Tab-separated table of C-alpha atoms in Angstrom:
chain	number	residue	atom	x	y	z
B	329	UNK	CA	0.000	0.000	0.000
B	330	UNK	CA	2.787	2.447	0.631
B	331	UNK	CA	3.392	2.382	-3.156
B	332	UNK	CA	-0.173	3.542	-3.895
B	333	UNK	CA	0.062	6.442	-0.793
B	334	UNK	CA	3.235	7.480	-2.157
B	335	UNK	CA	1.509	8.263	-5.555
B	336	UNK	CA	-1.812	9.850	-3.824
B	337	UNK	CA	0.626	12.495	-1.510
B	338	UNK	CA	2.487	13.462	-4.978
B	339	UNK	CA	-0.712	14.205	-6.224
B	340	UNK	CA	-1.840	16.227	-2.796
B	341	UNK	CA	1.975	17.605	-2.457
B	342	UNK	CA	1.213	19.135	-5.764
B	343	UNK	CA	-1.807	20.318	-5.707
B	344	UNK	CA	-2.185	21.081	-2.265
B	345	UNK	CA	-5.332	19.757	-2.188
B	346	UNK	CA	-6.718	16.693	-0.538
B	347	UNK	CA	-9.955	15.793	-1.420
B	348	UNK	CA	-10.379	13.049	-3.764
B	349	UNK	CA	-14.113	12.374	-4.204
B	350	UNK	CA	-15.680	9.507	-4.097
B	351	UNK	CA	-13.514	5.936	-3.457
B	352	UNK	CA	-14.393	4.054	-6.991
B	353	UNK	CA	-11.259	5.376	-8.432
B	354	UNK	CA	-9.452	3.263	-5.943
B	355	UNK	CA	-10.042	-0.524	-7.457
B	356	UNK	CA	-8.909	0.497	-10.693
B	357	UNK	CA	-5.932	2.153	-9.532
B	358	UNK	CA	-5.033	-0.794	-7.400
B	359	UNK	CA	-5.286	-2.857	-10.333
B	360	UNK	CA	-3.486	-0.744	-12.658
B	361	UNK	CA	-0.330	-0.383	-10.217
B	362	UNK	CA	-0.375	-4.232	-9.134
B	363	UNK	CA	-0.492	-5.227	-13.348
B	364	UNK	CA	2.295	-2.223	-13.817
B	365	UNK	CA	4.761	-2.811	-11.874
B	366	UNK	CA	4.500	-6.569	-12.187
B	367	UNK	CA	3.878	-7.182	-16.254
B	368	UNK	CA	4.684	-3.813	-17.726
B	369	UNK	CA	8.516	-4.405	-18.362
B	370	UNK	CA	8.953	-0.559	-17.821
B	371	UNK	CA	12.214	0.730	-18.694
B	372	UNK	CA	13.348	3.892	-16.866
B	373	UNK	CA	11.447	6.126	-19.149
B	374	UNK	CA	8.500	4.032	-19.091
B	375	UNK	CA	8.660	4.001	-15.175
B	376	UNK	CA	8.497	7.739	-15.184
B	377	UNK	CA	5.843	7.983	-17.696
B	378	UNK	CA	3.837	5.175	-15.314
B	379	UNK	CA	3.893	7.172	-12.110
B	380	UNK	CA	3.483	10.366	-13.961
B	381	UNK	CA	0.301	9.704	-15.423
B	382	UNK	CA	-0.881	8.122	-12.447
B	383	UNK	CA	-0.436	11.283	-10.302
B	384	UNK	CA	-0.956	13.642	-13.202
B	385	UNK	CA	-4.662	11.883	-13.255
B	386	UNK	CA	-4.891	11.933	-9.462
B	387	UNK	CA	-4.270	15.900	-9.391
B	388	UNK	CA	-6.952	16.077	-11.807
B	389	UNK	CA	-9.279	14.636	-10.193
B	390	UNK	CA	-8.134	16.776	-6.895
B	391	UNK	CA	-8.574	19.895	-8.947
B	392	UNK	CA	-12.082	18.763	-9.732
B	393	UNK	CA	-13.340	17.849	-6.590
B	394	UNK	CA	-12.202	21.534	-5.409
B	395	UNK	CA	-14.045	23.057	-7.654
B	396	UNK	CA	-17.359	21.654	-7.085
B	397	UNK	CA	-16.439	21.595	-3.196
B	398	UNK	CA	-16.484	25.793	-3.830
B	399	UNK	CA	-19.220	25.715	-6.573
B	400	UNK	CA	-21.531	22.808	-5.267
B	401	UNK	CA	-24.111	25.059	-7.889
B	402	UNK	CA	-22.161	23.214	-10.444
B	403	UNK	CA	-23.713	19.818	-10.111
B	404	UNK	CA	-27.223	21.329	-10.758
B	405	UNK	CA	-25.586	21.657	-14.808
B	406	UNK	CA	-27.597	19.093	-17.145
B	407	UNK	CA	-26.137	17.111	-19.887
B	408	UNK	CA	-29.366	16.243	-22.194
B	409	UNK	CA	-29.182	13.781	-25.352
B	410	UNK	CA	-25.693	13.976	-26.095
B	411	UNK	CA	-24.922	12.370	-29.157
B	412	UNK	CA	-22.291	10.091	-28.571
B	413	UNK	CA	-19.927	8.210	-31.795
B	414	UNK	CA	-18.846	4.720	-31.487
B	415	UNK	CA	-18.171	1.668	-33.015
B	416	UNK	CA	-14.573	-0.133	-34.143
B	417	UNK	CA	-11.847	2.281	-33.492
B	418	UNK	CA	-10.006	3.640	-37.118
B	419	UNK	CA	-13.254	3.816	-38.702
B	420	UNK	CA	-13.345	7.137	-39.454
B	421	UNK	CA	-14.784	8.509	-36.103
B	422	UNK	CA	-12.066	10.893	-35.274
B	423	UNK	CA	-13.040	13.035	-39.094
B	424	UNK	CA	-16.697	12.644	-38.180
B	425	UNK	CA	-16.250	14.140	-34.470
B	426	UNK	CA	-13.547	16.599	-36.235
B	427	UNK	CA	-16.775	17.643	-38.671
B	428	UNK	CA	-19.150	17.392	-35.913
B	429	UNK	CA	-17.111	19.834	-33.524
B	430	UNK	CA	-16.985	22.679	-36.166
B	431	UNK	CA	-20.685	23.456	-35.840
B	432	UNK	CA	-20.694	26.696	-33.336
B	433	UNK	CA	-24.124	25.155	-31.948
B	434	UNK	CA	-22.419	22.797	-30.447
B	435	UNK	CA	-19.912	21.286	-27.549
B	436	UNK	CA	-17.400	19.580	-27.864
B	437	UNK	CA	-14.452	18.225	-25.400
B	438	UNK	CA	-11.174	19.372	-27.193
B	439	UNK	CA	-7.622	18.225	-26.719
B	440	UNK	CA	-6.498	21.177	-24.246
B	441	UNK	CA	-9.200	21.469	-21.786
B	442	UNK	CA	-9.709	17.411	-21.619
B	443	UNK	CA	-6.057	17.833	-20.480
B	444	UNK	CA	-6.614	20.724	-18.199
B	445	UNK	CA	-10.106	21.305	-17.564
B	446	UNK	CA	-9.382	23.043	-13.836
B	447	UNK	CA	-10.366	26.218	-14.228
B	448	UNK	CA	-13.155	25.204	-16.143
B	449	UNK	CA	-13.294	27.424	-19.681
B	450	UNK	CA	-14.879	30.540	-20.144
B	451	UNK	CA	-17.081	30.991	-23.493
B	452	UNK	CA	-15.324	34.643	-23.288
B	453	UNK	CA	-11.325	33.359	-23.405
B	454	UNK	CA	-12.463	29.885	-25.224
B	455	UNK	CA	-10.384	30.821	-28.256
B	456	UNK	CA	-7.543	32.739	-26.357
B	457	UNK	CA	-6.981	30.185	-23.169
B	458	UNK	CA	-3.431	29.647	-22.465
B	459	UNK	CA	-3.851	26.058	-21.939
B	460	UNK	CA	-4.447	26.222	-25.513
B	461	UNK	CA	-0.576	26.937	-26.223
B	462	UNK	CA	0.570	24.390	-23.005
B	463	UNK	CA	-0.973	21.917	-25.206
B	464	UNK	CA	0.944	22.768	-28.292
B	465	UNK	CA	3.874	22.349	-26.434
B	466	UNK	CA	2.988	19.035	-25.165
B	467	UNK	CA	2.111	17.840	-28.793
B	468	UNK	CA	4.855	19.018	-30.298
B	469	UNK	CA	6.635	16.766	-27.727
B	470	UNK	CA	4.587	13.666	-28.223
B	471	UNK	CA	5.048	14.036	-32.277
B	472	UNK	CA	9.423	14.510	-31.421
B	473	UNK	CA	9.076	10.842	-29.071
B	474	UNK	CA	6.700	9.236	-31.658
B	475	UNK	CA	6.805	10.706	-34.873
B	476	UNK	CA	4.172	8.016	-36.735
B	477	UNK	CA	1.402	9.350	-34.692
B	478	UNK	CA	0.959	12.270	-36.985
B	479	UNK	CA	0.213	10.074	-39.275
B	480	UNK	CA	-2.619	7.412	-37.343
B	481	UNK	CA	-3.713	10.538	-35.694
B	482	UNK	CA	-3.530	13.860	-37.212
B	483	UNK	CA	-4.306	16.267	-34.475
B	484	UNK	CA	-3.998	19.758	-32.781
B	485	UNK	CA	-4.272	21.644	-28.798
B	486	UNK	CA	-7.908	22.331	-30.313
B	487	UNK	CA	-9.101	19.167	-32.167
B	488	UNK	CA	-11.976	17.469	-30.701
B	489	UNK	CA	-10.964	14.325	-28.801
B	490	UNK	CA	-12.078	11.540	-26.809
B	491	UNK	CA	-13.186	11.048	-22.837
B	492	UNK	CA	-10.364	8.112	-23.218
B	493	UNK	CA	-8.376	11.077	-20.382
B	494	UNK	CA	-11.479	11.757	-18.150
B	495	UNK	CA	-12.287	7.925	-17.900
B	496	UNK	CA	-8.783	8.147	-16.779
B	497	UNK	CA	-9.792	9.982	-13.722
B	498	UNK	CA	-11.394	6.791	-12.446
B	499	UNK	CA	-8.718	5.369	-13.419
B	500	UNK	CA	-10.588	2.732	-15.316
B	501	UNK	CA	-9.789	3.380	-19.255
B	502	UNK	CA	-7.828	1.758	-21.952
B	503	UNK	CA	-5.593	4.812	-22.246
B	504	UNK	CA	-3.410	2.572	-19.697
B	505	UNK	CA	-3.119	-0.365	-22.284
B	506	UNK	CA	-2.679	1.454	-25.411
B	507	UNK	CA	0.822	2.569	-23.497
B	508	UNK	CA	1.812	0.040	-21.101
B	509	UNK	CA	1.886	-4.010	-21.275
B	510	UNK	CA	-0.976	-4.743	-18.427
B	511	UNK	CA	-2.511	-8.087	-19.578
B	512	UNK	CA	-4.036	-8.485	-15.704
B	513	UNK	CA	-5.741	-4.660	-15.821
B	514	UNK	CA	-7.056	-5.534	-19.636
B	515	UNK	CA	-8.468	-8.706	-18.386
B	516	UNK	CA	-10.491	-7.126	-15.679
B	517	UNK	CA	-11.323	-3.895	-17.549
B	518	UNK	CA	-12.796	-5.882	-20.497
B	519	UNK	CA	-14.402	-8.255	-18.142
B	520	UNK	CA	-14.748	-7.430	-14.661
B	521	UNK	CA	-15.323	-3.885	-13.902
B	522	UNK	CA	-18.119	-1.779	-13.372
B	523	UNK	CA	-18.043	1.382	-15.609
B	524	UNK	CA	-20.889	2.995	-14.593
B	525	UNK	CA	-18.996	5.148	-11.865
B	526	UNK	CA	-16.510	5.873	-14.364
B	527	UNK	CA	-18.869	7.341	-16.794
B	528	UNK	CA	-20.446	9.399	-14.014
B	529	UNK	CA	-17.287	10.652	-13.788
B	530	UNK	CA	-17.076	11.336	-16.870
B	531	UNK	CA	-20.733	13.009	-16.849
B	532	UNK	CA	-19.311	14.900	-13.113
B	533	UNK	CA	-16.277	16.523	-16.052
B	534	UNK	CA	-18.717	17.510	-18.524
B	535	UNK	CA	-21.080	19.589	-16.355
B	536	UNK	CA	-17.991	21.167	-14.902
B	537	UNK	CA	-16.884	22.099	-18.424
B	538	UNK	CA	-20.205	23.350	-19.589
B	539	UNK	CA	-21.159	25.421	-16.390
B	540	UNK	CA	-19.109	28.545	-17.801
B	541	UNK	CA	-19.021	27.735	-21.550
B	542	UNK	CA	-21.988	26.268	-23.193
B	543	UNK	CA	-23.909	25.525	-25.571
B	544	UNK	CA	-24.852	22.019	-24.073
B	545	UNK	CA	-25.541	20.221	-27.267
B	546	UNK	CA	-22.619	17.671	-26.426
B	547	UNK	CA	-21.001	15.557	-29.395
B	548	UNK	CA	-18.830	13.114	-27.536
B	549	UNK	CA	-16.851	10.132	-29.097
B	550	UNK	CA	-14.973	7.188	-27.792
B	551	UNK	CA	-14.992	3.983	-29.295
B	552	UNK	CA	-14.775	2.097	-25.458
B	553	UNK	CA	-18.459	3.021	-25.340
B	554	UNK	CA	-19.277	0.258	-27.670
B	555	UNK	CA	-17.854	-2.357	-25.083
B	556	UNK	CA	-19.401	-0.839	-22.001
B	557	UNK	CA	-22.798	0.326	-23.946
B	558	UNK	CA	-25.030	-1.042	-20.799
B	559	UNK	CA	-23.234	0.804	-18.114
B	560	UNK	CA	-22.921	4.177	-20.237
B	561	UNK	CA	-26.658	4.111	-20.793
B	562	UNK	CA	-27.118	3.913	-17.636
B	563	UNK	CA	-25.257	7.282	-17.076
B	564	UNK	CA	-26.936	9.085	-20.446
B	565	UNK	CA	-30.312	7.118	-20.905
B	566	UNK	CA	-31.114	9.849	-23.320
B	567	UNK	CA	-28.474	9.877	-25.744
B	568	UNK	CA	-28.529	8.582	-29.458
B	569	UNK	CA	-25.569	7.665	-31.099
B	570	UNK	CA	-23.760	7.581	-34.017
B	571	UNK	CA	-22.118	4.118	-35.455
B	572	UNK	CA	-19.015	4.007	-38.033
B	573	UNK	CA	-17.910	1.129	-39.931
B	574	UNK	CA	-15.011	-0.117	-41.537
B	575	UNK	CA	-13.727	-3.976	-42.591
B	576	UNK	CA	-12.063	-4.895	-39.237
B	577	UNK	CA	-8.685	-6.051	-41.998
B	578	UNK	CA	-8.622	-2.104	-41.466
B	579	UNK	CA	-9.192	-1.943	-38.301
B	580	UNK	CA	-7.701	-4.132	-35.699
B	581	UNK	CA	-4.102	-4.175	-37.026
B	582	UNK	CA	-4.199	-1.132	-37.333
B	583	UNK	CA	-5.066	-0.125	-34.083
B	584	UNK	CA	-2.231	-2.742	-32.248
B	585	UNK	CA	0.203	-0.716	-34.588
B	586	UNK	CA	-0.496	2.656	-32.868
B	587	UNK	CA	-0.723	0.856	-30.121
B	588	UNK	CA	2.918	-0.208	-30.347
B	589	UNK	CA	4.079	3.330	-30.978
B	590	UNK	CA	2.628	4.244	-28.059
B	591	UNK	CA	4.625	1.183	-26.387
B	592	UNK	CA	7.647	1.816	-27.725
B	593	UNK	CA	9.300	4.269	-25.815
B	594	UNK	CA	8.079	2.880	-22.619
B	595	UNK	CA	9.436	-0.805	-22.765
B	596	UNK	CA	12.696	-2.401	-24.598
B	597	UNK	CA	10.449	-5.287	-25.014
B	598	UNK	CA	7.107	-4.285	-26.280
B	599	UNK	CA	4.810	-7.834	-27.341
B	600	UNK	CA	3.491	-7.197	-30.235
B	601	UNK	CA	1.726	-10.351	-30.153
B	602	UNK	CA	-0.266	-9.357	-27.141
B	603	UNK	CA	-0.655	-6.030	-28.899
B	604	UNK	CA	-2.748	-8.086	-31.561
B	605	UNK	CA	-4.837	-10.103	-29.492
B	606	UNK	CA	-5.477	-7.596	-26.825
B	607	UNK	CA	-7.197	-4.845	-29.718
B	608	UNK	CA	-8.976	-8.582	-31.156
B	609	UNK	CA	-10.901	-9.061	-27.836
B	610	UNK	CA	-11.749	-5.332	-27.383
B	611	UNK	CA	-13.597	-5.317	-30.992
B	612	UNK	CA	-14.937	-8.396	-30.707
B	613	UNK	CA	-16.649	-7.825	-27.151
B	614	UNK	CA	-17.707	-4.490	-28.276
B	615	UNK	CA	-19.351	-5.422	-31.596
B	616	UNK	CA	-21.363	-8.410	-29.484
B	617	UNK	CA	-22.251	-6.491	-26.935
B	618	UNK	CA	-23.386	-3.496	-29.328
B	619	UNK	CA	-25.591	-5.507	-31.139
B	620	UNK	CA	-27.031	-6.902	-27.936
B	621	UNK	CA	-27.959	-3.362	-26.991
B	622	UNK	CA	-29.419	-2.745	-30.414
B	623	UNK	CA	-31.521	-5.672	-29.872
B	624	UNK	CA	-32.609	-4.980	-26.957
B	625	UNK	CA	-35.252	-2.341	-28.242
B	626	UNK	CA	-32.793	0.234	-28.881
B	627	UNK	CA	-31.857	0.359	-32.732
B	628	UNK	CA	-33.837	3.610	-33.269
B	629	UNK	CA	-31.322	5.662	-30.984
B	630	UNK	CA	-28.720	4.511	-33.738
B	631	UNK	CA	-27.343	6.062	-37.189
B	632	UNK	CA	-24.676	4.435	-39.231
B	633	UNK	CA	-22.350	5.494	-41.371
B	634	UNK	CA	-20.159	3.591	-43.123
B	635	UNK	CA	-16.600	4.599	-43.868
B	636	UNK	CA	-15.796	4.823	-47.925
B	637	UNK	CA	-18.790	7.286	-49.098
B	638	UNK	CA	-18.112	9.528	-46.148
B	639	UNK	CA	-14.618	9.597	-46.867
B	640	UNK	CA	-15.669	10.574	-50.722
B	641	UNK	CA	-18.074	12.608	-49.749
B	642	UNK	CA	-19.159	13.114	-45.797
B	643	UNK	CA	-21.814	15.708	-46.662
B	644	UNK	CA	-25.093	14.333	-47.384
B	645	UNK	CA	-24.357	11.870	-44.644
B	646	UNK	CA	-24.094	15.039	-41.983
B	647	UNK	CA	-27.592	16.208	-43.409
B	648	UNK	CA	-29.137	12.851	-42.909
B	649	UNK	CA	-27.581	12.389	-39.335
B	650	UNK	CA	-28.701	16.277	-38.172
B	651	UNK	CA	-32.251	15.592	-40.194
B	652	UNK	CA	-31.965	12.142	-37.700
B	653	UNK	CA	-30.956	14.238	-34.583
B	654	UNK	CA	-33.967	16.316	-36.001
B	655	UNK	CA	-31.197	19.502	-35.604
B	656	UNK	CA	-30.537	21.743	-38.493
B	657	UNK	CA	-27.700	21.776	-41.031
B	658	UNK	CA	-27.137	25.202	-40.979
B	659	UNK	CA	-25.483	26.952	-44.276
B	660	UNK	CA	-22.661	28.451	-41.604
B	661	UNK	CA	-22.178	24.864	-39.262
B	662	UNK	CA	-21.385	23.543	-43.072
B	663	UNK	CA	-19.737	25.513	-44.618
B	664	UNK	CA	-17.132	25.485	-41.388
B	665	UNK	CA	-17.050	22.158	-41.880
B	666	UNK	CA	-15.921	22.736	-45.882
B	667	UNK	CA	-13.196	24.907	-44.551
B	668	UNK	CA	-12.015	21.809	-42.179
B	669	UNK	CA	-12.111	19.601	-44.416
B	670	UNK	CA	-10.337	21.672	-47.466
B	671	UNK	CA	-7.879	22.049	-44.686
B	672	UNK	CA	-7.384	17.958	-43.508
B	673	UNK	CA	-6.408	16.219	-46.046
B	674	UNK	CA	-6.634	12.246	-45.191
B	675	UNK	CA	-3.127	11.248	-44.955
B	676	UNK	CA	-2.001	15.155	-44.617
B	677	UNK	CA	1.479	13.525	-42.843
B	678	UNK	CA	1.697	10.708	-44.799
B	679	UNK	CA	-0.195	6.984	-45.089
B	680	UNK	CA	-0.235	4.912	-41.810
B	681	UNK	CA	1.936	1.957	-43.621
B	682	UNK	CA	1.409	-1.773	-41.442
B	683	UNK	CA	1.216	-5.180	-41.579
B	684	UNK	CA	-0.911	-7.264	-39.534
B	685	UNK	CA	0.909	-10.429	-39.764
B	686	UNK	CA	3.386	-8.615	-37.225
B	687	UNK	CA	0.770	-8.750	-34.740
B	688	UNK	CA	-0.455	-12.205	-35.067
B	689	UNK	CA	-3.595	-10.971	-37.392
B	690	UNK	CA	-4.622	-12.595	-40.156
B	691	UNK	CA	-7.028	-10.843	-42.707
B	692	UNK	CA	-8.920	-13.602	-43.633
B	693	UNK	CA	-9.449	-15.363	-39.865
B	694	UNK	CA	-10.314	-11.387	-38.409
B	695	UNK	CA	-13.208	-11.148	-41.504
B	696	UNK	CA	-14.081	-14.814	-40.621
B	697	UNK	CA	-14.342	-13.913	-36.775
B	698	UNK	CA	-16.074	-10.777	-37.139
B	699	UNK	CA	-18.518	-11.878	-40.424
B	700	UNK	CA	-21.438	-11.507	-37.893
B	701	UNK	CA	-20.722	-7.843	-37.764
B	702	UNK	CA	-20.146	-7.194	-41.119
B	703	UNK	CA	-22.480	-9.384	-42.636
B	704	UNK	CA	-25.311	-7.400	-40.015
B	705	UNK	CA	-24.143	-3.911	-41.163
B	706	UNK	CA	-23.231	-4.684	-45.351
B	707	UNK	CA	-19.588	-3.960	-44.610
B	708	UNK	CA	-18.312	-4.001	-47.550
B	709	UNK	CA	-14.794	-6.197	-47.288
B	710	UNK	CA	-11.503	-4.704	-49.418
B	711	UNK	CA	-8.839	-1.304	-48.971
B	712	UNK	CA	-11.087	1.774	-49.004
């Protein structure tokens, strides 16, 4: 235990805070360290980048807690029908929710304030934060250690991104797997733990972000959601969401492969073969239970889009989801999202090259495992 209070009075030494919140954090973090330090095969960079996420995540959650300790008012914020995107990871989510965040009706999470939401944003310095410029500093640094992620994940301090970071608060998240060799933590994240605290969490982060900068319309986007679909409706009974598709050949490998460059400079000995199977089991859990939830009288909260024609063409597909979302298109909302797109080129930094045999994948046994997904959705099967 003294290694876990050693971590908690960084966080509290740094902050000099002390208030923590609730205690569901606690399993996960326990579980994280124990599968860490014992499977991880840290090298000394790796070690540092461990412990420094850990209390990194821990002083954000202190910050958080302090600020609805002072502003209890906070909690009384409402987060109605957010439309949240899921579905397979590399399926074209991250240039829908890039589209999706350019309408100025909306409210999305972006890269900077997910990272430092405390003090929440202020519609008046939105644009002008400093954070804004901490976070170019930071990405700048994360594109010098791995310089392939430009290319699996072209991205800016103001890009929308995921709640991957807040989940991280609870400390139950795959943001800990994508960097870090923790078979034990996978196992029970993907099968044992509860996630609905977490994505109250989650919900507890949002209403602190909207209580000084609205709108409230919240486009959110994670592709975990899939996998925990029960628990998060749970949290958001009223949301509808938004389902991309791909043919998982394009998908899973390449997923373990930015997985690895995330591994790489935090073990001499990263597995890719674990790498593979580990992003396998997440897509096949979350397409089963997905469908499940679909079945279970909920298909009408769902619009698909499937990833070729909205990479040709993504616009008639945004006027059928907002005419779904019964929202309007608004001439200004698209023609913002013209501008972004004129200005994103797919594969602006180059083509994300891999090979899935590396990881243990097979094309033809990963379209053979996952034909009752694609054969369910007309997925259509080939490069795209």
């Amino acid at each position: 235990m003294s290694r876990i209070s050693d971590l908690l009075d960084a966080a509290r030494g740094a902050t000099g805070l002390d208030n923590f919140g609730d205690d569901s954090f606690r399993e996960g973090l326990e579980r994280l360290i124990a599968s860490g330090d014992g499977e991880a095969r840290l090298n000394d960079a790796g070690r540092r980048m461990f412990d420094g996420q850990i209390v990194m995540l821990l002083m954000k959650r202190l910050e958080v807690e302090d600020w609805y300790a002072r502003h209890p008012e906070i909690d009384e914020q409402e987060i109605v029908a957010p439309l949240m995107v899921l579905g397979l990871p590399r399926t074209g989510s991250t240039a829908l929710h890039c589209l999706l965040g350019e309408d100025p009706a909306v409210r999305v999470m972006r890269n900077w304030e997910c990272m430092n939401p405390c003090p929440p944003p202020e519609t008046a310095t939105y644009d002008t934060d400093p954070r804004i410029a901490l976070m170019d500093e930071q990405m700048k640094r994360r594109d010098e250690m791995t310089p392939r992620m430009k290319q699996m994940l072209p991205s800016t301090s103001t890009s929308p991104t995921e709640d991957q970071l807040t989940m991280g608060y609870n400390f139950v998240s795959q943001i800990f797997q994508a960097s870090f060799h923790i078979p034990s933590y996978a196992q029970w994240l993907h099968h044992d733990a509860d996630l609905e605290p977490t994505f109250r969490y989650v919900k507890r982060v949002l209403k602190l972000l909207q209580w000084r900068c609205p709108p409230g319309r919240w486009r959110l986007k994670n592709p975990t959601y899939s996998m925990f679909i029960t628990a998060l409706d749970k949290v958001f009974p009223d949301a509808r969401y938004c389902m991309t598709h791909r043919d998982v050949a394009n998908v899973i490998p390449s997923v373990a492969d930015l997985y690895y460059e995330m591994h790489k400079p935090n073990t001499d000995t990263p597995d890719k073969l674990w790498l593979g199977k580990i992003n396998e089991e997440f897509g096949l859990l979350g397409m089963q239970r997905m469908i499940a939830f679909r079945d279970a009288g909920n298909e009408q909260r769902f619009f698909d889009i499937h990833f070729a024609p909205f990479q040709k063409d993504p616009f008639p597909t945004m006027a059928k989801l907002y005419e779904f979302l019964g929202e309007e298109f608004t001439p200004e909302a698209e023609a913002r999202m013209r501008a972004w797109r004129e200005n994103t080129p797919r594969d602006k930094h180059g083509r994300h090259e891999y090979d899935g045999a590396d990881y243990g994948l097979s094309t033809a046994e990963l379209r053979e495992t996952f034909r009752f997904y694609t054969d369910r959705y007309e997925v259509p099967l080939g490069k795209d």
